[in-house]
Amino acid sequence: MALRDKLSAVFSVKDSPKKIAVSFAIGVFLGMSPLLGLHTVLGIAAAWIFRLNKFVTIVGVYITNPWTIVPIYTFATWFGAKLLGMDKIIPDINWNDISFSYLMNEMKPLLIPFLVGTTLVGILSSIAGYIIIYHAVVKSRQTLK
């Protein structure tokens, strides 16, 4: 099922618009988190702990996917760096002496901007997601009446 189909299916979920919107917003926040590889597990756990709709939470998590994760993480890192007052965020890489440990060492200064950026972008995106989904569900239900 494509993401567009999953988003359409969100409107047919038999929960309140508030619960659907909260479920989606939590999913979006977790999907933007820096915990790559744990998004789905965290989404299911959060839905279970907070008694949210699991399907809708996972749809929110899957806003970030292999096609969107690189631009989202790149923007979030840039955003975090700008908020922290960092002017230079792209390290100078010596491509003649490239190794995994060399790259990890060069990328260390980006860790804090990455964490700050993904957290703040996640919060802002989840707020926007809540508002959009809430109003879309309410409107779609009014249309069906």
mmCIF file of C-alpha atoms in Angstrom:
data_model
loop_
_atom_site.group_PDB
_atom_site.id
_atom_site.type_symbol
_atom_site.label_atom_id
_atom_site.label_comp_id
_atom_site.label_asym_id
_atom_site.label_seq_id
_atom_site.Cartn_x
_atom_site.Cartn_y
_atom_site.Cartn_z
ATOM 1 C CA MET A 1 0.000 0.000 0.000
ATOM 2 C CA ALA A 2 1.485 3.329 -1.090
ATOM 3 C CA LEU A 3 1.826 6.184 1.390
ATOM 4 C CA ARG A 4 -0.920 8.102 -0.423
ATOM 5 C CA ASP A 5 -3.286 5.134 0.038
ATOM 6 C CA LYS A 6 -2.349 4.898 3.711
ATOM 7 C CA LEU A 7 -3.028 8.596 4.203
ATOM 8 C CA SER A 8 -6.423 8.150 2.521
ATOM 9 C CA ALA A 9 -7.162 5.198 4.807
ATOM 10 C CA VAL A 10 -6.515 7.447 7.825
ATOM 11 C CA PHE A 11 -9.799 9.231 7.077
ATOM 12 C CA SER A 12 -11.795 6.014 7.421
ATOM 13 C CA VAL A 13 -10.396 5.121 10.857
ATOM 14 C CA LYS A 14 -13.187 4.856 13.446
ATOM 15 C CA ASP A 15 -11.622 7.075 16.117
ATOM 16 C CA SER A 16 -12.190 10.688 17.076
ATOM 17 C CA PRO A 17 -10.493 13.333 14.920
ATOM 18 C CA LYS A 18 -8.413 14.321 17.969
ATOM 19 C CA LYS A 19 -7.152 10.760 18.547
ATOM 20 C CA ILE A 20 -6.377 10.320 14.848
ATOM 21 C CA ALA A 21 -4.497 13.638 14.735
ATOM 22 C CA VAL A 22 -2.545 12.898 17.941
ATOM 23 C CA SER A 23 -1.646 9.424 16.649
ATOM 24 C CA PHE A 24 -0.403 10.908 13.379
ATOM 25 C CA ALA A 25 1.517 13.720 15.101
ATOM 26 C CA ILE A 26 3.316 11.311 17.447
ATOM 27 C CA GLY A 27 4.204 9.156 14.439
ATOM 28 C CA VAL A 28 5.591 12.134 12.536
ATOM 29 C CA PHE A 29 7.681 13.207 15.534
ATOM 30 C CA LEU A 30 9.108 9.703 15.962
ATOM 31 C CA GLY A 31 9.720 9.392 12.230
ATOM 32 C CA MET A 32 11.829 12.553 12.316
ATOM 33 C CA SER A 33 13.814 11.387 15.332
ATOM 34 C CA PRO A 34 17.522 10.623 15.005
ATOM 35 C CA LEU A 35 16.922 7.019 16.080
ATOM 36 C CA LEU A 36 17.134 5.624 12.555
ATOM 37 C CA GLY A 37 16.086 1.989 12.426
ATOM 38 C CA LEU A 38 13.877 2.260 15.501
ATOM 39 C CA HIS A 39 11.120 4.478 14.108
ATOM 40 C CA THR A 40 8.587 1.691 13.545
ATOM 41 C CA VAL A 41 9.252 -0.011 16.881
ATOM 42 C CA LEU A 42 9.023 3.317 18.715
ATOM 43 C CA GLY A 43 5.798 4.148 16.878
ATOM 44 C CA ILE A 44 4.155 0.869 17.858
ATOM 45 C CA ALA A 45 5.389 1.218 21.447
ATOM 46 C CA ALA A 46 4.126 4.816 21.727
ATOM 47 C CA ALA A 47 0.755 3.850 20.255
ATOM 48 C CA TRP A 48 0.442 1.000 22.748
ATOM 49 C CA ILE A 49 1.609 3.031 25.782
ATOM 50 C CA PHE A 50 -0.574 6.065 25.028
ATOM 51 C CA ARG A 51 -3.500 4.026 23.620
ATOM 52 C CA LEU A 52 -3.242 5.662 20.232
ATOM 53 C CA ASN A 53 -4.273 4.246 16.892
ATOM 54 C CA LYS A 54 -1.356 2.018 15.818
ATOM 55 C CA PHE A 55 -2.129 2.222 12.098
ATOM 56 C CA VAL A 56 -2.306 6.026 12.076
ATOM 57 C CA THR A 57 0.837 6.327 14.207
ATOM 58 C CA ILE A 58 2.777 4.136 11.775
ATOM 59 C CA VAL A 59 1.475 6.144 8.804
ATOM 60 C CA GLY A 60 2.924 9.220 10.528
ATOM 61 C CA VAL A 61 6.218 7.415 11.127
ATOM 62 C CA TYR A 62 6.432 6.469 7.446
ATOM 63 C CA ILE A 63 6.405 10.096 6.326
ATOM 64 C CA THR A 64 10.138 9.535 6.660
ATOM 65 C CA ASN A 65 11.189 6.711 4.392
ATOM 66 C CA PRO A 66 14.234 5.866 2.270
ATOM 67 C CA TRP A 67 13.248 8.558 -0.261
ATOM 68 C CA THR A 68 12.637 11.359 2.237
ATOM 69 C CA ILE A 69 15.068 10.636 5.075
ATOM 70 C CA VAL A 70 18.147 12.175 3.403
ATOM 71 C CA PRO A 71 16.535 15.550 2.617
ATOM 72 C CA ILE A 72 14.807 15.632 6.016
ATOM 73 C CA TYR A 73 17.982 14.818 7.958
ATOM 74 C CA THR A 74 20.044 17.214 5.818
ATOM 75 C CA PHE A 75 17.595 20.056 6.429
ATOM 76 C CA ALA A 76 17.340 19.211 10.140
ATOM 77 C CA THR A 77 21.137 19.239 10.525
ATOM 78 C CA TRP A 78 21.387 22.572 8.691
ATOM 79 C CA PHE A 79 18.530 23.977 10.818
ATOM 80 C CA GLY A 80 20.198 22.787 14.037
ATOM 81 C CA ALA A 81 23.527 24.275 12.979
ATOM 82 C CA LYS A 82 21.933 27.630 12.174
ATOM 83 C CA LEU A 83 20.120 27.686 15.528
ATOM 84 C CA LEU A 84 23.398 26.937 17.296
ATOM 85 C CA GLY A 85 25.182 29.724 15.403
ATOM 86 C CA MET A 86 27.441 27.471 13.356
ATOM 87 C CA ASP A 87 28.527 29.135 10.119
ATOM 88 C CA LYS A 88 30.435 26.271 8.585
ATOM 89 C CA ILE A 89 28.576 22.987 8.644
ATOM 90 C CA ILE A 90 30.134 21.093 5.737
ATOM 91 C CA PRO A 91 33.474 19.638 6.814
ATOM 92 C CA ASP A 92 36.512 19.706 4.546
ATOM 93 C CA ILE A 93 36.993 16.084 3.545
ATOM 94 C CA ASN A 94 40.312 14.814 2.271
ATOM 95 C CA TRP A 95 39.060 12.401 -0.390
ATOM 96 C CA ASN A 96 42.561 10.922 -0.800
ATOM 97 C CA ASP A 97 42.592 9.648 2.792
ATOM 98 C CA ILE A 98 39.013 8.413 3.087
ATOM 99 C CA SER A 99 38.062 5.739 5.593
ATOM 100 C CA PHE A 100 35.102 5.035 7.842
ATOM 101 C CA SER A 101 36.925 6.251 10.958
ATOM 102 C CA TYR A 102 38.088 9.391 9.128
ATOM 103 C CA LEU A 103 34.505 10.185 8.068
ATOM 104 C CA MET A 104 33.164 9.559 11.575
ATOM 105 C CA ASN A 105 35.779 11.886 13.025
ATOM 106 C CA GLU A 106 34.946 14.610 10.478
ATOM 107 C CA MET A 107 31.200 14.274 11.124
ATOM 108 C CA LYS A 108 31.432 14.509 14.950
ATOM 109 C CA PRO A 109 30.907 18.287 14.983
ATOM 110 C CA LEU A 110 27.550 17.741 13.251
ATOM 111 C CA LEU A 111 26.161 15.438 15.958
ATOM 112 C CA ILE A 112 24.745 18.164 18.240
ATOM 113 C CA PRO A 113 23.238 20.179 15.344
ATOM 114 C CA PHE A 114 21.743 16.918 14.034
ATOM 115 C CA LEU A 115 20.161 16.083 17.400
ATOM 116 C CA VAL A 116 18.883 19.632 17.947
ATOM 117 C CA GLY A 117 17.638 19.926 14.371
ATOM 118 C CA THR A 118 15.831 16.587 14.206
ATOM 119 C CA THR A 119 14.161 17.254 17.551
ATOM 120 C CA LEU A 120 12.949 20.735 16.609
ATOM 121 C CA VAL A 121 11.969 19.792 13.053
ATOM 122 C CA GLY A 122 10.139 16.793 14.523
ATOM 123 C CA ILE A 123 8.233 19.006 16.968
ATOM 124 C CA LEU A 124 7.312 21.570 14.311
ATOM 125 C CA SER A 125 6.342 18.867 11.795
ATOM 126 C CA SER A 126 4.215 17.019 14.329
ATOM 127 C CA ILE A 127 2.360 20.228 15.241
ATOM 128 C CA ALA A 128 1.722 20.921 11.556
ATOM 129 C CA GLY A 129 0.731 17.272 11.033
ATOM 130 C CA TYR A 130 -1.734 17.426 13.924
ATOM 131 C CA ILE A 131 -3.407 20.564 12.596
ATOM 132 C CA ILE A 132 -3.587 19.312 8.999
ATOM 133 C CA ILE A 133 -4.866 15.819 9.843
ATOM 134 C CA TYR A 134 -7.352 17.052 12.450
ATOM 135 C CA HIS A 135 -8.955 19.526 10.058
ATOM 136 C CA ALA A 136 -8.824 17.083 7.132
ATOM 137 C CA VAL A 137 -10.574 14.353 9.156
ATOM 138 C CA VAL A 138 -13.230 16.773 10.441
ATOM 139 C CA LYS A 139 -13.832 18.102 6.921
ATOM 140 C CA SER A 140 -13.971 14.627 5.350
ATOM 141 C CA ARG A 141 -16.515 13.507 7.955
ATOM 142 C CA GLN A 142 -18.654 16.602 7.393
ATOM 143 C CA THR A 143 -18.576 15.907 3.664
ATOM 144 C CA LEU A 144 -19.748 12.322 4.231
ATOM 145 C CA LYS A 145 -22.765 13.431 6.305
#
